[in-house]
Coordinates of C-alpha atoms and ligand atoms in Angstrom, one line a residue:
M175 CA -13.1 -26.6 -3.4
L176 CA -9.6 -28.4 -3.6
R177 CA -8.5 -30.5 -0.7
N178 CA -4.9 -32.4 -0.7
K179 CA -3.4 -30.5 -3.2
S180 CA -1.1 -28.5 -1.3
Y181 CA 0.2 -31.1 1.0
K182 CA 0.8 -33.7 -1.9
V183 CA 2.5 -31.1 -3.6
L184 CA 4.5 -30.4 -0.2
G185 CA 4.9 -34.1 0.6
I186 CA 6.3 -34.4 -2.7
L187 CA 8.7 -31.7 -2.4
M188 CA 10.0 -33.3 0.5
A189 CA 10.3 -36.8 -0.8
L190 CA 12.3 -35.3 -3.5
M191 CA 14.5 -33.8 -1.2
L192 CA 14.5 -36.9 0.6
F193 CA 15.8 -39.0 -2.3
A194 CA 18.0 -36.8 -3.7
G195 CA 21.0 -38.5 -4.4
C196 CA 19.4 -41.7 -3.8
G197 CA 19.1 -42.8 -7.5
A198 CA 17.0 -45.9 -8.2
A199 CA 15.3 -46.5 -4.7
A200 CA 13.8 -42.8 -5.1
E201 CA 12.1 -44.0 -8.2
D202 CA 11.0 -47.4 -6.7
T203 CA 9.2 -45.7 -3.7
A204 CA 7.4 -42.5 -5.0
E205 CA 3.9 -42.6 -5.7
P206 CA 2.8 -41.9 -8.5
E207 CA 1.4 -38.0 -9.0
L208 CA -2.4 -38.1 -10.1
L209 CA -4.5 -34.9 -9.6
L210 CA -8.4 -36.4 -9.3
G211 CA -11.3 -33.6 -10.6
F212 CA -14.9 -35.1 -8.6
S213 CA -17.8 -33.4 -9.0
Q214 CA -20.4 -35.1 -6.3
I215 CA -24.0 -34.8 -6.4
G216 CA -25.2 -33.5 -3.1
S217 CA -25.6 -34.4 0.3
E218 CA -29.5 -35.6 0.0
S219 CA -29.0 -38.6 2.1
A220 CA -26.7 -40.6 4.5
W221 CA -25.7 -42.9 1.3
R222 CA -24.3 -39.8 -0.1
I223 CA -22.9 -38.4 2.5
G224 CA -21.0 -41.9 3.2
N225 CA -20.2 -41.9 -0.1
T226 CA -18.2 -38.9 0.1
R227 CA -16.5 -39.6 2.9
D228 CA -15.3 -42.8 1.5
I229 CA -14.2 -41.2 -1.8
E230 CA -12.2 -38.8 0.6
S231 CA -10.4 -40.6 2.6
A232 CA -9.6 -43.5 0.0
A233 CA -8.3 -40.6 -2.1
E234 CA -5.5 -39.8 0.9
E235 CA -4.9 -43.5 1.6
H236 CA -4.0 -43.8 -2.3
G237 CA -2.1 -40.5 -2.2
V238 CA -4.6 -39.1 -4.9
S239 CA -5.1 -35.4 -5.0
L240 CA -8.5 -35.0 -5.1
M241 CA -10.4 -31.7 -6.7
F242 CA -13.8 -32.3 -4.6
E243 CA -16.9 -30.3 -5.9
N244 CA -20.7 -30.6 -3.9
A245 CA -23.4 -29.5 -6.6
N246 CA -26.1 -29.4 -4.2
Q247 CA -28.3 -31.3 -6.5
S248 CA -28.1 -29.5 -9.6
Q249 CA -27.0 -30.8 -13.1
A250 CA -25.5 -27.4 -14.4
N251 CA -23.3 -27.1 -11.4
Q252 CA -22.0 -30.7 -12.3
I253 CA -21.4 -29.3 -15.3
D254 CA -19.5 -25.8 -14.5
A255 CA -17.1 -28.5 -12.1
I256 CA -16.5 -30.6 -14.8
R257 CA -15.3 -27.6 -16.8
R258 CA -13.2 -26.3 -14.2
F259 CA -11.9 -29.8 -14.2
I260 CA -10.7 -29.2 -17.4
A261 CA -9.4 -26.0 -17.3
Y262 CA -7.4 -26.8 -14.2
K263 CA -6.0 -29.8 -16.5
V264 CA -6.6 -32.3 -14.0
D265 CA -5.5 -36.2 -14.9
V266 CA -8.8 -38.0 -14.6
I267 CA -12.2 -36.8 -14.2
A268 CA -15.0 -38.4 -12.1
F269 CA -18.8 -37.5 -11.3
S270 CA -21.8 -39.2 -10.3
P271 CA -24.3 -37.8 -13.1
I272 CA -28.2 -36.7 -11.2
V273 CA -29.6 -37.6 -14.1
E274 CA -28.9 -39.6 -17.2
D275 CA -29.2 -37.1 -20.0
G276 CA -27.6 -33.8 -20.9
W277 CA -23.7 -34.8 -20.9
D278 CA -22.9 -34.7 -24.3
N279 CA -21.1 -31.8 -24.7
V280 CA -19.2 -31.4 -21.6
L281 CA -17.9 -34.6 -21.9
M282 CA -16.8 -33.6 -25.5
E283 CA -14.8 -31.1 -24.2
A284 CA -12.9 -33.4 -21.5
R285 CA -12.1 -35.8 -24.2
E286 CA -10.5 -33.4 -26.7
A287 CA -8.7 -32.0 -23.8
G288 CA -7.8 -35.8 -23.7
I289 CA -8.9 -36.4 -20.0
P290 CA -10.5 -39.9 -19.2
V291 CA -13.7 -39.6 -17.3
I292 CA -15.0 -42.0 -14.8
L293 CA -18.5 -42.4 -14.0
V294 CA -19.1 -43.1 -10.8
D295 CA -22.5 -44.6 -8.7
R296 CA -24.7 -43.5 -11.8
D297 CA -25.0 -43.7 -16.0
I298 CA -25.1 -41.6 -18.5
K299 CA -27.4 -41.8 -21.6
T300 CA -25.4 -40.8 -24.9
E301 CA -25.3 -41.8 -28.7
I302 CA -21.9 -40.9 -28.7
D303 CA -19.2 -43.4 -28.0
G304 CA -15.9 -43.2 -25.9
L305 CA -17.3 -40.4 -23.8
T306 CA -16.6 -42.2 -20.2
T307 CA -14.2 -45.2 -20.0
C308 CA -15.9 -46.9 -17.4
L309 CA -18.6 -47.3 -14.8
I310 CA -18.0 -47.8 -10.8
G311 CA -21.8 -48.3 -9.1
A312 CA -24.3 -51.0 -7.9
D313 CA -26.1 -53.0 -10.3
F314 CA -29.6 -50.9 -9.4
Y315 CA -31.7 -53.5 -11.7
N316 CA -30.5 -56.2 -9.4
E317 CA -31.7 -54.2 -6.7
G318 CA -35.4 -54.2 -8.1
V319 CA -35.2 -57.5 -8.4
M320 CA -34.2 -58.6 -4.8
A321 CA -36.8 -56.0 -3.3
A322 CA -39.2 -57.9 -5.8
E323 CA -38.2 -61.1 -4.5
Y324 CA -38.1 -60.6 -1.1
L325 CA -42.2 -59.6 -1.4
I326 CA -43.3 -62.2 -3.2
R327 CA -41.8 -64.9 -0.4
K328 CA -43.3 -62.7 2.2
A329 CA -46.7 -62.8 0.1
D330 CA -46.6 -66.6 0.0
E331 CA -45.7 -66.2 3.6
L332 CA -48.7 -64.8 4.6
G333 CA -50.6 -66.5 2.3
L334 CA -51.8 -63.3 0.8
E335 CA -54.2 -63.3 -2.7
S336 CA -54.1 -59.9 -3.7
V337 CA -51.2 -57.2 -3.2
N338 CA -51.3 -53.1 -3.6
I339 CA -48.2 -51.8 -3.9
V340 CA -47.2 -47.8 -3.3
E341 CA -43.6 -47.0 -4.7
I342 CA -42.2 -44.0 -3.8
T343 CA -39.3 -43.4 -6.3
G344 CA -35.9 -41.6 -6.5
T345 CA -34.7 -38.6 -8.6
E346 CA -36.5 -38.7 -12.0
N347 CA -34.5 -39.9 -14.9
S348 CA -31.7 -40.9 -12.8
T349 CA -30.4 -44.0 -13.1
P350 CA -31.1 -45.8 -9.7
M351 CA -34.4 -44.9 -10.4
R352 CA -35.0 -46.0 -13.9
Q353 CA -33.3 -49.1 -13.3
R354 CA -35.1 -50.2 -9.5
Q355 CA -38.1 -49.5 -10.8
A356 CA -37.5 -51.8 -13.9
G357 CA -35.8 -54.5 -11.7
F358 CA -39.0 -54.5 -9.4
A359 CA -41.8 -54.1 -12.0
D360 CA -40.3 -56.9 -14.0
T361 CA -40.0 -58.9 -11.4
I362 CA -43.4 -59.0 -9.4
A363 CA -45.1 -58.6 -13.7
G364 CA -45.3 -62.8 -13.8
D365 CA -46.9 -63.0 -10.1
E366 CA -51.1 -61.9 -10.6
R367 CA -51.4 -61.0 -7.1
M368 CA -49.0 -57.9 -7.7
H369 CA -50.9 -54.7 -8.3
I370 CA -48.8 -51.2 -8.2
L371 CA -51.3 -48.7 -7.6
E372 CA -49.3 -45.3 -8.1
S373 CA -45.8 -44.8 -8.2
I374 CA -44.8 -41.2 -7.1
D375 CA -41.8 -39.3 -7.6
G376 CA -39.9 -38.8 -3.9
D377 CA -36.7 -36.9 -5.0
F378 CA -34.4 -39.4 -3.1
L379 CA -35.5 -36.9 -0.1
K380 CA -36.8 -37.4 3.1
S381 CA -39.3 -34.5 3.2
R382 CA -40.5 -36.0 -0.6
G383 CA -41.3 -39.0 1.3
A384 CA -43.5 -37.9 3.9
E385 CA -45.3 -35.7 1.2
C386 CA -45.7 -38.6 -1.0
M387 CA -46.9 -41.1 1.6
R388 CA -49.5 -38.4 2.8
Y389 CA -50.7 -38.5 -0.4
L390 CA -50.5 -41.7 -0.9
L391 CA -52.9 -42.4 2.3
D392 CA -55.4 -39.4 1.6
T393 CA -55.8 -41.3 -1.9
Y394 CA -55.8 -44.9 -1.0
G395 CA -56.2 -45.4 2.9
D396 CA -56.0 -48.8 4.0
E397 CA -55.7 -50.5 0.9
I398 CA -52.0 -49.9 0.6
D399 CA -50.5 -53.7 1.5
V400 CA -46.8 -52.3 0.8
V401 CA -44.5 -49.2 0.0
Y402 CA -41.0 -50.0 -2.4
S403 CA -39.7 -47.2 -1.7
H404 CA -36.0 -46.7 -4.0
N405 CA -34.2 -45.3 -0.5
D406 CA -34.2 -44.9 3.0
E407 CA -34.7 -41.1 3.4
M408 CA -37.8 -41.3 1.9
T409 CA -38.6 -44.5 3.6
L410 CA -37.7 -42.6 7.0
G411 CA -39.9 -39.8 6.1
A412 CA -42.8 -42.0 5.1
L413 CA -42.9 -44.1 8.3
P414 CA -44.2 -41.3 10.5
E415 CA -47.3 -40.5 7.7
I416 CA -48.3 -43.9 8.4
E417 CA -48.1 -43.8 12.4
N418 CA -49.8 -40.7 12.1
S419 CA -53.1 -42.6 10.2
D420 CA -53.0 -45.7 13.0
L421 CA -51.4 -48.0 11.1
V422 CA -48.5 -49.7 12.4
P423 CA -45.7 -50.1 9.6
G424 CA -44.1 -53.8 8.9
Q425 CA -47.5 -55.1 10.0
D426 CA -50.4 -53.0 8.7
I427 CA -48.0 -52.2 5.6
I428 CA -44.9 -54.1 4.6
I429 CA -42.2 -51.8 4.2
I430 CA -39.3 -52.3 1.5
S431 CA -36.7 -49.9 1.0
I432 CA -33.0 -49.6 -0.5
D433 CA -29.3 -48.4 0.8
A434 CA -29.5 -50.1 4.2
G435 CA -27.6 -47.4 5.9
Q436 CA -28.0 -47.4 10.0
E437 CA -30.8 -45.8 10.7
A438 CA -33.2 -47.9 8.2
I439 CA -31.4 -51.1 9.8
D440 CA -32.0 -50.0 13.2
V441 CA -35.8 -49.5 12.2
L442 CA -35.7 -53.1 10.6
K443 CA -34.6 -54.2 14.0
E444 CA -37.2 -52.3 15.7
G445 CA -40.0 -54.4 13.4
R446 CA -41.0 -51.1 11.1
I447 CA -39.5 -51.5 8.1
N448 CA -39.5 -55.3 6.7
C449 CA -36.7 -55.5 4.1
V450 CA -34.1 -53.4 2.9
V451 CA -31.5 -54.3 0.1
E452 CA -28.0 -53.0 0.6
C453 CA -26.5 -50.5 -2.0
T454 CA -23.3 -49.9 -0.7
P455 CA -21.4 -46.1 -1.0
N456 CA -18.3 -47.4 -0.5
L457 CA -16.9 -46.8 -4.2
G458 CA -14.0 -45.0 -3.4
D459 CA -10.9 -47.7 -3.3
E460 CA -12.5 -49.0 -6.4
L461 CA -12.4 -45.3 -7.8
M462 CA -8.9 -44.2 -6.9
E463 CA -7.6 -47.9 -8.0
T464 CA -9.4 -47.0 -11.7
A465 CA -8.2 -43.4 -11.8
L466 CA -4.5 -44.4 -11.3
R467 CA -4.5 -47.2 -13.6
L468 CA -6.3 -45.0 -16.5
K469 CA -3.5 -42.6 -15.5
N470 CA -0.8 -45.3 -16.5
G471 CA -2.1 -45.8 -19.8
E472 CA -3.6 -49.0 -18.4
Q473 CA -6.8 -50.6 -19.8
V474 CA -9.9 -50.8 -17.1
E475 CA -13.3 -52.8 -16.7
A476 CA -15.9 -50.9 -18.4
V477 CA -18.7 -51.6 -15.6
I478 CA -17.3 -52.6 -11.7
H479 CA -20.6 -53.8 -9.9
P480 CA -19.9 -54.2 -5.8
V481 CA -21.8 -57.1 -4.2
E482 CA -25.0 -56.5 -2.6
Q483 CA -27.1 -58.4 -0.2
V484 CA -30.3 -58.5 1.1
F485 CA -31.6 -57.7 5.1
S486 CA -34.8 -58.2 6.2
D487 CA -37.3 -59.8 8.5
E488 CA -36.3 -63.3 7.2
M489 CA -33.0 -63.0 9.1
D490 CA -31.9 -62.6 12.6
V491 CA -31.7 -58.8 12.7
D492 CA -29.6 -58.4 15.7
S493 CA -26.5 -59.9 13.9
I494 CA -26.5 -56.9 11.6
G495 CA -23.0 -55.4 12.3
P496 CA -22.5 -51.5 12.2
R497 CA -23.2 -50.2 8.6
G498 CA -20.7 -47.5 8.4
Y499 CA -23.1 -44.8 7.0
Ligands
GYE628 O1 -29.6 -45.2 -3.0 C1 -29.5 -42.6 -2.7 C2 -28.9 -41.6 -3.3 O2 -27.5 -43.1 -6.5 C3 -27.3 -44.8 -5.2 O3 -28.5 -41.6 -4.1 C4 -27.5 -43.6 -5.3 C5 -28.4 -43.1 -4.3 C6 -29.0 -43.4 -3.3 O4 -29.6 -40.4 -2.6 O5 -30.0 -42.8 -1.0

């Protein structure tokens, strides 16, 4: 889908007409023209929808023409979109890779076409140097660490001697899944009280979160002390299943989630979630500024992480403001 472009071209034509004859003044005030192709993963979560909204509005604010493509959770669709961006000769390509593997061929095509590529949100695995210029996204490993640190504090506070954890993970082989799992596992590793009963793939989807939780309750019943879920959607899917088993989330089972979208924060305020680690979807400004720098041939930082925080029942939850996603 092509967005903004016709308006942008019209705007530039009008600006040229207005400034014709004004000499240097026209050059000083004209915005740089930049066509950015962006391939989004899909619309699987409030996070993703907020991320799309933020990128679209940042493009408008920065005067960037955005070719936006939604891949509906398919890597093949993302590869096709990147090929279309190359054929269209966009100035810069950006994409959020659904999984880490399988990008080498299409990214070599982008490199041959001389189009710089920005990774947004998630990372890729490759043996080939220089296929992408930089990554703008959260430090998912640290999110896992913050989730585990909360749990250790909570276990101390409750005086727990043994803590049985079930983990509902995000899309297999995606960066947030791998790193949220690793950061959490590494942090609890030194604490003998902590046991992971099972990690199960919930694909970042609410429906899968419910299915996984049903299976976990059938298998482990009231042995479960903690649910660590890699995103809010899966958490929100899991909660009714816990309640249907006559258990009280937030009390009988400690619930830890990641993203901190509005709906999860509301549930935290109700006491049915204990901790939500923030993952901000607001990467649009950074993306536009980086793309403009690349267009101008400037150097950019290899990794740009936003600063993130933890919301939990350790704080005055009523003071948490609107989240915007
Ligand atoms: O946590 C989840 C989304 O990659 C950070 O993807 C993102 C994750 C986010 O679907 O809700």
